[in-house]
XYZ file of C-alpha atoms in Angstrom:
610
model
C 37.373 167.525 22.747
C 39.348 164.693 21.293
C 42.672 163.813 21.771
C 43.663 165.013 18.427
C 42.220 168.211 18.009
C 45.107 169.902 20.132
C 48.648 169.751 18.369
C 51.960 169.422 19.699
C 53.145 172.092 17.009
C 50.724 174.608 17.043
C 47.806 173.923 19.161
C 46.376 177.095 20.987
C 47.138 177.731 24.086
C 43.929 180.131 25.184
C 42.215 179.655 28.116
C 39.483 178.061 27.049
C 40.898 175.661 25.215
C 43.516 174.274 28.083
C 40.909 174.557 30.620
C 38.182 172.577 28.680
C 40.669 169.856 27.751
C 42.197 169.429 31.342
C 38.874 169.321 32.582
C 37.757 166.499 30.196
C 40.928 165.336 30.595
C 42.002 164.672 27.277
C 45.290 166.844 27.833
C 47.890 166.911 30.657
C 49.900 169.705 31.847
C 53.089 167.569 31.314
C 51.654 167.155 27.256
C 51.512 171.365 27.140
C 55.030 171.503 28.746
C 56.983 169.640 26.480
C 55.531 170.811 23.640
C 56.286 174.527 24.610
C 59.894 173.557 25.696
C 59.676 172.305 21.940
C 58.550 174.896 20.640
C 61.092 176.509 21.834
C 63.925 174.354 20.763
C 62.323 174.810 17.748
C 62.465 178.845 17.368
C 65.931 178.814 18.154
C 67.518 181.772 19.570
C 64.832 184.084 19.291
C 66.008 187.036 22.294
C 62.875 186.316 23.913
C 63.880 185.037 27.367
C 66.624 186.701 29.781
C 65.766 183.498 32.129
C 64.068 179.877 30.941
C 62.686 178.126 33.671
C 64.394 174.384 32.818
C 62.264 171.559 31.265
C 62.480 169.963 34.341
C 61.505 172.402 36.595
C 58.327 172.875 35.050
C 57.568 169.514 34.828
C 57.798 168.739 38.275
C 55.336 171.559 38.619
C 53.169 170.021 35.958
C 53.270 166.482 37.422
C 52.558 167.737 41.173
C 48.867 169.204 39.616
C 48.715 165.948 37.907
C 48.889 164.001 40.893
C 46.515 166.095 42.693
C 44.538 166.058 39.983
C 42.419 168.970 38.431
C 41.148 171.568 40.766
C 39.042 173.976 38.684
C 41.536 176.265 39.715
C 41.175 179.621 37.241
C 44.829 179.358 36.234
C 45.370 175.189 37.022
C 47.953 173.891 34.527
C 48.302 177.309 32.466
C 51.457 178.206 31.576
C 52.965 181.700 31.086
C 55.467 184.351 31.237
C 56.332 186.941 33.085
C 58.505 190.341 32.008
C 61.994 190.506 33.583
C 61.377 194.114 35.484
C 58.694 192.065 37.734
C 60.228 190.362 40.970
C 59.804 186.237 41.364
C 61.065 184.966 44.770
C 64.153 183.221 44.068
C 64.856 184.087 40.515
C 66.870 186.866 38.899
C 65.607 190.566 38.022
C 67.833 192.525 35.788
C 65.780 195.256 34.161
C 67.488 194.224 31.175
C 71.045 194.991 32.069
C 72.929 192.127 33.722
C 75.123 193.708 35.004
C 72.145 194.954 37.480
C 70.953 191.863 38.086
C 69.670 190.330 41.801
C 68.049 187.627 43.784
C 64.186 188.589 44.050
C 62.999 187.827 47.588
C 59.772 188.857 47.370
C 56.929 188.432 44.303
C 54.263 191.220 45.577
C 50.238 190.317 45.687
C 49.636 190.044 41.801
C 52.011 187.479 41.113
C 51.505 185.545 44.053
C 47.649 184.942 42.921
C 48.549 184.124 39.552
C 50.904 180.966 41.820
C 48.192 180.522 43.644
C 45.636 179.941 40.717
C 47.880 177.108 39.626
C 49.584 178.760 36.462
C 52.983 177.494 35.572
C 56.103 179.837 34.972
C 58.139 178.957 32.159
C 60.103 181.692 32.158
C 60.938 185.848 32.783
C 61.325 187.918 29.609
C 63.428 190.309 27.335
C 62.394 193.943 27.480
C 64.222 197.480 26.735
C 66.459 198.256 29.096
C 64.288 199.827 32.361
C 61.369 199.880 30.518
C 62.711 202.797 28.750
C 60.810 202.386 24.506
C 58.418 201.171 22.420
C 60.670 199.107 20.132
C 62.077 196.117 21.540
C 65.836 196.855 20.863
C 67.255 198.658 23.788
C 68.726 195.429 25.518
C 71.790 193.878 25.753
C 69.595 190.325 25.512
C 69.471 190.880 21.688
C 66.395 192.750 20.390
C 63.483 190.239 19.665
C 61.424 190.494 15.790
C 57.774 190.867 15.468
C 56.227 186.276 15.107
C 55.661 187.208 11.264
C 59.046 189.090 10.004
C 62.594 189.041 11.330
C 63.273 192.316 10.185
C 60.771 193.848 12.106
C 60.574 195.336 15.074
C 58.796 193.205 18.028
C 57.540 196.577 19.902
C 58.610 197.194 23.211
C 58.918 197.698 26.073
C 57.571 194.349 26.989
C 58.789 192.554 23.947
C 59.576 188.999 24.933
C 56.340 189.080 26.841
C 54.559 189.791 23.584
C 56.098 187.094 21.336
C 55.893 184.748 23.873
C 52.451 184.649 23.735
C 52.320 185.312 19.717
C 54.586 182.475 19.059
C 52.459 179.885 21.307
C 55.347 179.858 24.127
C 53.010 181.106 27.206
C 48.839 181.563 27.329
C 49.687 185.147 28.835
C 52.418 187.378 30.118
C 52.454 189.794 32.883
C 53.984 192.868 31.463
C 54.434 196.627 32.247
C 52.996 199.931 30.528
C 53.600 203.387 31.552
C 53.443 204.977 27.902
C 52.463 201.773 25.419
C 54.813 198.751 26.552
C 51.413 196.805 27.437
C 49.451 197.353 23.853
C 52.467 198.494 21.208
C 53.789 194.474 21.208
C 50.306 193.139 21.170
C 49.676 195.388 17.606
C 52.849 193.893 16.253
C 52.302 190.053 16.952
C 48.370 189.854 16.388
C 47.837 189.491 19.971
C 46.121 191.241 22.706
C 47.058 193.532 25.337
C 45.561 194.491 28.439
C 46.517 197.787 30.075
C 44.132 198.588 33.347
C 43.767 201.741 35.162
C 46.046 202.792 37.300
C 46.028 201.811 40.768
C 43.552 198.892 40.072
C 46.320 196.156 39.944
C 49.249 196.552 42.805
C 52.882 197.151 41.411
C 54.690 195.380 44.254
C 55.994 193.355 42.310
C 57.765 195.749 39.932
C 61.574 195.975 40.212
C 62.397 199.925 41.441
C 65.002 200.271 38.369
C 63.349 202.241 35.945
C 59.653 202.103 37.625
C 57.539 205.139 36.927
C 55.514 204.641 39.903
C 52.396 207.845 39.301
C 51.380 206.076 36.165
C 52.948 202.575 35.535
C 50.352 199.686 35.707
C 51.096 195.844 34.718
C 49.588 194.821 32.382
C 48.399 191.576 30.204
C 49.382 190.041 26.881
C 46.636 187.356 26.153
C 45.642 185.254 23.080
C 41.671 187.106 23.642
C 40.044 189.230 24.964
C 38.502 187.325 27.316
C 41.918 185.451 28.679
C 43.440 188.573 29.446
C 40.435 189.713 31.487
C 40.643 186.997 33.679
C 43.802 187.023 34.523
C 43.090 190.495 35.104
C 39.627 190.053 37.564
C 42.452 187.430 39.398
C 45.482 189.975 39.916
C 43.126 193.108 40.813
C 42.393 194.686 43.787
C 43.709 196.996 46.344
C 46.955 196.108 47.907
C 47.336 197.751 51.373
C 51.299 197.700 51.104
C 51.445 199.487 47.943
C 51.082 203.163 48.152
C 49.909 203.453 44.802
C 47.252 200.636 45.085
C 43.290 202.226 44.570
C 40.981 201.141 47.936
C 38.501 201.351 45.113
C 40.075 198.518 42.683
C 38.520 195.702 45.140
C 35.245 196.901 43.617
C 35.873 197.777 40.228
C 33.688 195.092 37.423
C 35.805 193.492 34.934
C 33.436 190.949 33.428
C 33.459 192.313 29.973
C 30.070 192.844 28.899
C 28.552 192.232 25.140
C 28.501 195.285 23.514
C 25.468 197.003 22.793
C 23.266 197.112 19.559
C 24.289 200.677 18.955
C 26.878 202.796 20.643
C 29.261 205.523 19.724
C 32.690 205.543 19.153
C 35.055 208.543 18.681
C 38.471 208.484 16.428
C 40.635 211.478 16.137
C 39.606 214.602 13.880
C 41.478 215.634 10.898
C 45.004 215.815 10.891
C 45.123 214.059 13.854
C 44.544 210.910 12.887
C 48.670 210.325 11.362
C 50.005 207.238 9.611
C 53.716 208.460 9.379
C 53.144 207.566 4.945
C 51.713 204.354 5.572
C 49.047 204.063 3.721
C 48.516 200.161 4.505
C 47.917 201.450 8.261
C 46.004 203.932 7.217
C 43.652 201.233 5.009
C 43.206 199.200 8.276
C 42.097 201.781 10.623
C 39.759 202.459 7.908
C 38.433 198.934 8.057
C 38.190 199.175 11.768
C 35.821 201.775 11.615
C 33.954 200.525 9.169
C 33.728 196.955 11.096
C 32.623 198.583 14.224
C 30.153 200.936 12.459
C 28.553 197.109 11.197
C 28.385 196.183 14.212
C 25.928 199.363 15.552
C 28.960 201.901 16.384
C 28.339 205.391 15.519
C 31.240 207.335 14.452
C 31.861 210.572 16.127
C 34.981 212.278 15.335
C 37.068 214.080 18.695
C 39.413 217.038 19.272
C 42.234 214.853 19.646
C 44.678 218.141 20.855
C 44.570 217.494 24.384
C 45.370 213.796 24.274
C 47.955 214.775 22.075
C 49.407 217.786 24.058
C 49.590 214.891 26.915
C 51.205 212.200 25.139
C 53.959 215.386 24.520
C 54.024 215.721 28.087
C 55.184 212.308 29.170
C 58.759 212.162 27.235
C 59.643 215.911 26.672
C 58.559 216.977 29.896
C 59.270 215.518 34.131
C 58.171 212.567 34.202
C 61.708 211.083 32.926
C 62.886 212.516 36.246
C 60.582 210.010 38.114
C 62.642 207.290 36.855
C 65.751 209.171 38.260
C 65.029 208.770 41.608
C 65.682 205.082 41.517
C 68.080 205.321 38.419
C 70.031 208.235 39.063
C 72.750 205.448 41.465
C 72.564 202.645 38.393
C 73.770 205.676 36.225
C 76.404 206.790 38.114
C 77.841 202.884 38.878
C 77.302 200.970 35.165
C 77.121 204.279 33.046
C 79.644 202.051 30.529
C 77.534 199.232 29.803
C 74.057 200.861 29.770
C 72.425 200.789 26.720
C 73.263 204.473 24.268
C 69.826 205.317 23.862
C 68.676 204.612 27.458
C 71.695 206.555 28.712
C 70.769 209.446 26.421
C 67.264 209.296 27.414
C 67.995 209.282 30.784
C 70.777 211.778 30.639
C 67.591 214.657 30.220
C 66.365 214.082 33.990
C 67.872 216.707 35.543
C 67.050 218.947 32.907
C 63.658 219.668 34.736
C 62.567 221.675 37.968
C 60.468 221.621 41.031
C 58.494 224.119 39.124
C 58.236 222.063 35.236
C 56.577 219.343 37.621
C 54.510 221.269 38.932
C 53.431 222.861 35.771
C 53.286 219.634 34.317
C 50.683 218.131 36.787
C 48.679 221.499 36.623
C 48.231 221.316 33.027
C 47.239 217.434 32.699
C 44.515 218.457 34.908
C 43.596 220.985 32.760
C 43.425 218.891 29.875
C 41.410 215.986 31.880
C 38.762 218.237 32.559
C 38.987 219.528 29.111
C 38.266 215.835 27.944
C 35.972 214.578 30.716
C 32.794 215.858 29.028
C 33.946 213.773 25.830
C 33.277 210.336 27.523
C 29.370 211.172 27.880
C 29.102 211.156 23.881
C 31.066 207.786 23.352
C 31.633 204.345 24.841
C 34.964 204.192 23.818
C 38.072 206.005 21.594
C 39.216 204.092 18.820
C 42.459 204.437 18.201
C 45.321 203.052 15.498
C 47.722 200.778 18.592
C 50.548 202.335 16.520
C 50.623 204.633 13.429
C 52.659 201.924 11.844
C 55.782 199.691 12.251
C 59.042 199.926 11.737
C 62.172 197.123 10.368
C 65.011 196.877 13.289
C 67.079 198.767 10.334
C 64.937 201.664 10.589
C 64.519 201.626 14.154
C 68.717 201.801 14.382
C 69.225 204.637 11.916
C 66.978 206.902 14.244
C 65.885 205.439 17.469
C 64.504 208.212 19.699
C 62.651 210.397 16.596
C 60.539 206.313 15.607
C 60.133 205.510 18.858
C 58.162 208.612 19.306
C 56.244 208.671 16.042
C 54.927 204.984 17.409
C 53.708 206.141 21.038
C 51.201 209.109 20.121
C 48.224 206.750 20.252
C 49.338 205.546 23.621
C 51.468 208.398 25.924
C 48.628 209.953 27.185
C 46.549 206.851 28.081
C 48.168 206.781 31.350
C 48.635 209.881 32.294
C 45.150 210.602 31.983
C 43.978 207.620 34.227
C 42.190 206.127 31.138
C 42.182 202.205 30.683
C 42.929 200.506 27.165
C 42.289 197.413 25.528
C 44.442 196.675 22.374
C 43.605 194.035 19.572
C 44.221 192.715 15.795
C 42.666 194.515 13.596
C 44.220 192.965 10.150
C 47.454 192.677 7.884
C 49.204 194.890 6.158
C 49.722 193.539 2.480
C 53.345 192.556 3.217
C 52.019 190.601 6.618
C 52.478 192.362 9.097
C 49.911 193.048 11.477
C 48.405 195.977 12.980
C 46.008 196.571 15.799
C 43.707 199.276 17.442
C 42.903 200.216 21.357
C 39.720 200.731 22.655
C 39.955 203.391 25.025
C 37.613 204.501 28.519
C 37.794 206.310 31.647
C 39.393 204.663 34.767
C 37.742 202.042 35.536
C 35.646 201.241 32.443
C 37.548 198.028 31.692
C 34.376 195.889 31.081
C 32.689 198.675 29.065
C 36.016 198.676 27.232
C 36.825 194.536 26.747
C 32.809 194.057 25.903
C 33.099 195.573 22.630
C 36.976 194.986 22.203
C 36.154 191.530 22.150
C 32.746 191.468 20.175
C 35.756 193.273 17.538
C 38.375 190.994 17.680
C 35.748 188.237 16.823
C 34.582 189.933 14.200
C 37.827 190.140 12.723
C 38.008 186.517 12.130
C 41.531 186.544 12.298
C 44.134 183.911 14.005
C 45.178 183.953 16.881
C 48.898 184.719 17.467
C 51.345 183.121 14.905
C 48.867 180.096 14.431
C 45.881 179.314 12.139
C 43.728 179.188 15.515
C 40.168 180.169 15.752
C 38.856 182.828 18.479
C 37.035 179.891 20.739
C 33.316 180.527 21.396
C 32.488 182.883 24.230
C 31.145 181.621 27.104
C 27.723 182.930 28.842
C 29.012 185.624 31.064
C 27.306 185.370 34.617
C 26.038 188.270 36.570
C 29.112 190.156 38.359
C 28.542 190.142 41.757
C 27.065 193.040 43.208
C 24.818 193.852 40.504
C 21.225 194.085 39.771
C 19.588 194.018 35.811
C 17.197 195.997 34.535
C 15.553 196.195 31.593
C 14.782 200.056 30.025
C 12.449 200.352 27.023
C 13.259 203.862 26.057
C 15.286 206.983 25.814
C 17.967 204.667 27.739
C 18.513 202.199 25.129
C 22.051 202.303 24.055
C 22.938 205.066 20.882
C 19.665 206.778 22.815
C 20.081 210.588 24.690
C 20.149 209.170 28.310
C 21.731 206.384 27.727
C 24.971 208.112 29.556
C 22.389 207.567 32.724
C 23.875 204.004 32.649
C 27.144 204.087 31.617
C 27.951 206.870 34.193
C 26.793 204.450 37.011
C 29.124 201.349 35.272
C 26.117 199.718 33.648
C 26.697 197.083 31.758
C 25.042 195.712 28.575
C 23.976 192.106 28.990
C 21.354 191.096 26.158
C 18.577 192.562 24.054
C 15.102 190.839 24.148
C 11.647 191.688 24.123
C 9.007 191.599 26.484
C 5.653 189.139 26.681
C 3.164 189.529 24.148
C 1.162 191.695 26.800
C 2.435 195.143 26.921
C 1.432 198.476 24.817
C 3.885 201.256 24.434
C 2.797 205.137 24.094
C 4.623 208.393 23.113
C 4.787 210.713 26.226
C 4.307 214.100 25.125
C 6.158 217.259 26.995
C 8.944 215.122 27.953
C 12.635 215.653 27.395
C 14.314 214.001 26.288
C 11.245 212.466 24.451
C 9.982 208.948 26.316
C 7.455 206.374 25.759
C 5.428 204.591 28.463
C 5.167 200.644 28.696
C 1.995 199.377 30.446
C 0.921 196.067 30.327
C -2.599 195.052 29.002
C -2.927 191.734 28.517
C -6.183 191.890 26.346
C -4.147 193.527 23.532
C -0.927 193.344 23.941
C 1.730 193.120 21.784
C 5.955 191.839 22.258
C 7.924 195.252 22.908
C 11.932 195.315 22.248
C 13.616 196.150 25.238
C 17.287 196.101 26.312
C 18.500 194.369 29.874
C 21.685 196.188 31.487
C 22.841 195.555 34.570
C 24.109 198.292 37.388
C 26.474 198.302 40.521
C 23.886 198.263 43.837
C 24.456 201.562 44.710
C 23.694 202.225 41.172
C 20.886 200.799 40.987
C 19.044 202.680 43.534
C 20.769 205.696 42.439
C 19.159 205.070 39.240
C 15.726 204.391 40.188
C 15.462 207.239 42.687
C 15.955 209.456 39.585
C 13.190 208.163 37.568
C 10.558 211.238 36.845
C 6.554 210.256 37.368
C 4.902 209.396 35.510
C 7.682 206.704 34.783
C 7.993 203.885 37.829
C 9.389 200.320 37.619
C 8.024 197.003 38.148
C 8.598 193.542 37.235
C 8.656 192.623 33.166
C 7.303 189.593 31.443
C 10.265 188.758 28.918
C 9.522 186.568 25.652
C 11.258 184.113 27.172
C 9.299 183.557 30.590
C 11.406 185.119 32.571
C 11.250 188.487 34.223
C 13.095 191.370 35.435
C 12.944 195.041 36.682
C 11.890 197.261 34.368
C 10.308 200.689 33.703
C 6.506 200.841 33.694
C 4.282 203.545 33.202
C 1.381 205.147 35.327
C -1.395 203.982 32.767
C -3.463 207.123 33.522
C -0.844 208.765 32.246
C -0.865 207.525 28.192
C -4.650 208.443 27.708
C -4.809 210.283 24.696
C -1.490 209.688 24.120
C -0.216 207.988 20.650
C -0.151 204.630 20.560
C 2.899 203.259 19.223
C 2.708 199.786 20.020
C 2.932 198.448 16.344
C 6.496 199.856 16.115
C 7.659 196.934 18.313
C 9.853 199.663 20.115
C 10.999 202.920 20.627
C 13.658 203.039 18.500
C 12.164 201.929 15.379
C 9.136 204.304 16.613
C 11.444 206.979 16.448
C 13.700 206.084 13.495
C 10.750 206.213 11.604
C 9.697 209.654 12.539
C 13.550 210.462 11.278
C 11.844 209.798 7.706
């Protein structure tokens, strides 16, 4: 990378790019500073920050990893952002309301390994007063616009957060998301947000004003897909002094896989699927499905009811009163200067009893079993981020009725223990953007960001405010702890047992074909309907086969299920290399057909589709 291909002005400030150029050393830290604290200068006063870390200060924190000199570090010389809810040691927390505000003396495990990674602060961010909305204008901080339009809304909660990485002022912002503050800012600034299961990442480090501890996760704002994953594999894991931390997280892969040649994808049914009039959102989502259907996706269309009888759940039913436990004395001692629509929000918390919790809880269970059979169909739920977007105007003549027509995509995420990725997905004909979230059950996040991100590329859109191109992926490595193997037949992906992988957190990693030395047969009396590989290397031919990769205790889980006359052995791959695969008994395809001049399964049995 030369010296001149990264611009003072607008040069991207993605991972990739930062890292590769520190690395070759043909940009500084110090160089990336000033021309943020620039940037900024430049913007004005733009209601993103509610505290700026001063030029100098992170300076001196750019020059002391100069004079050490580059580490490799995962975060070394990155600079970023941080929502003003979350604690920093030292500097002030005020939940948006300043009159609330204190001296953090603690910044809880997530934060601390982001410091430890060598990522630079530059500053804490605006945000709707306790987290409380999905606009952006609750705060006495002055309500931030969306990078393309002044008029229009930012999103919230985590607004700052979001334009500070739109507008090329951070690489990524730790932000919050109980019902959409994590993904509703990155659909309105052409950005990406990262919003992980539950539990996975430790909320220690979340102030108590406001915190909705059952479901509230941070969660990351990110230029790609691939940034904000990293940062997330950095900050997750299981934190033993938060009581809402997962044991589990410490094991949970978040490599994002590529997606797979075919897969299904659901999208709401009918009159589910709202745009609120806008027929420009409407056009998009549209698009979306039609991009991901190009890219092997397989449309399959969802009861959306009880994802939408949740979403209902989270504002007009208890789970305000959570935030009264830590709220309820705020209340009570700055009732004057707290926001109007927070305060009338908030005023509904004792409207609820013992028994509407309970209720409440019962019937979320009800409607997560009612779903959990849906996630054996699809990879992922599509969804629009929001139905549409509104001007600040709009958003001020009716502020609780919009800011509910703009979370129905993303209430029930959390409550349901699901994981979502959000990303661009075009513009609107007046320029502003929109996005979508790929959705998947706890702990899916690499199924999720694999085909998130294979999207996002295929958008070919900017990234942020700037004219920047998505940077070429880089080979993703093996996650630890897992073993490939390569299946030939009714487990290719789009195929019936496919499930059998994605169950067990199998992960796509590449199609390929085998050595010019195997034969493939149809099976008869099996069901699902299976071929059998056997290698004869007199006549032989290359077979297409797909390589996914599985947990350990997958693996073997996997493998002990295989029926005879199936086995597995090591495969011959085109390109000399080999891997586990399944092989067949070859006693067992005599007079069986002989379907080796299909190449494959699936064209063996698209073809008998005819």
């Amino acid at each position: 990378m030369s010296e001149l291909k990264w611009s003072d002005t607008t040069g991207s400030l993605d991972l990739s790019t930062l890292s590769s150029a520190y690395a070759a050393g043909t940009l500084t830290p110090t160089r990336v500073v000033n021309a943020i604290y620039d940037r900024i200068a430049a913007r004005g006063e733009d209601h993103v920050w509610t505290y700026l870390v001063s030029r100098e200060t992170a300076l001196v924190t750019a020059e002391v990893l100069e004079a050490e000199g580059y580490d490799g570090r995962p975060l070394w010389g990155i600079p970023f952002s941080v929502k003003d809810c979350n604690d920093i040691v030292g500097l002030p927390t005020t939940n948006a309301l300043k009159e609330g505000a204190y001296i953090a003396t603690s910044s809880g495990q997530a934060l601390d390994r982001i410091f430890d990674a060598g990522a630079i602060l530059i500053g804490k961010t605006n945000m709707d007063q306790f987290g409380i909305g999905l606009v952006g204008m609750r705060t006495p901080y002055g309500a931030c616009s969306s990078v393309f339009d002044d008029r229009f809304i930012s999103g919230g909660s985590s607004s700052g957060s979001g334009v500070s990485v739109a507008a090329g002022l951070s690489s990524f912002s730790i932000a919050n998301d109980a019902a959409g503050s994590g993904r509703v800012p990155a659909g309105f600034n052409n950005i990406v947000g990262i919003k992980p299961t539950p539990g996975l990442v430790s909320n220690a480090c979340v102030s108590g004003g406001g915190c909705v501890k059952t479901i509230e996760t941070l969660a990351i704002f990110s230029l790609t897909v691939e940034d904000g994953m990293s940062v997330l594999r950095l900050i997750a894991g299981y934190d033993p002094s938060y009581p809402f931390s997962r044991p589990e997280a410490d094991a949970v892969p978040l490599i994002p896989a590529p997606a797979p040649p075919r897969f299904r994808f659901g999208v709401p049914a009918g009159k589910a699927l709202r745009f609120f009039g806008d027929t420009e959102a409407e056009r998009l989502f549209g698009e979306a499905m039609a991009r991901l259907t190009a890219m092997g996706g397989e449309k399959v269309e969802v009861d959306f009811a009880p994802f939408e009888e949740t979403q209902r759940i989270l504002y007009e039913g208890p789970w305000i009163s959570e935030r009264a436990l830590s709220l309820d004395s705020v209340l009570e001692k700055h009732s004057e200067v707290i926001h109007p629509v927070t305060r009338q929000i908030l005023s509904k918390s004792s409207n609820f009893t013992a028994g509407d919790t309970f209720a409440a809880i019962h019937r979320i269970a009800e409607l997560k079993r009612d779903t959990r059979a849906l996630w054996d169909n699809i990879a992922v739920l599509l969804v629009p981020t929001t139905p549409t977007i509104y001007t600040k105007e709009e958003i001020a003549a009716n502020p609780i009725q919009l800011n509910s027509n703009l979370g129905i995509y993303t209430n029930f995420v959390n409550l349901m223990g699901l994981c979502g990725i959000a990303v661009p997905n075009g513009f609107r004909k007046d320029g502003l953007p929109l996005g979508v979230t790929f959705l998947a059950p706890g702990f899916e996040e690499a199924r999720a960001a694999g085909i998130a991100a294979s999207f996002h590329r295929a958008t070919r859109l900017k990234l942020g405010k700037f004219d920047n191109a998505y940077p070429e992926p880089a080979d993703v490595s093996l996650p630890d702890g897992y073993r490939e193997i390569a299946v030939v037949g009714a487990h290719l992906s789009g195929m019936p047992l496919n499930h059998e992988l994605t169950q067990r957190s199998g992960l796509f990693r590449r199609a390929t074909r085998t050595s010019g030395d195997y034969r493939l047969f149809a099976l008869s009396g099996t069901m699902p309907p299976k071929p059998g590989l056997i290698r004869d290397v007199s006549s032989g031919a290359p077979i297409d086969v797909e390589v996914w990769a599985l947990p350990v205790a997958g693996f073997g889980d996997f493998i002990d299920r295989i029926p005879a006359p199936l086995g597995v052995g090591k495969l011959s791959l085109e390109d000399g290399s080999s891997v586990t695969g399944f092989l067949c008994e070859a006693i067992a395809v005599k007079e069986q057909p002989d379907i080796t001049a299909y190449g494959g399964w699936r064209r063996y049995v698209e073809s008998m589709a005819v």
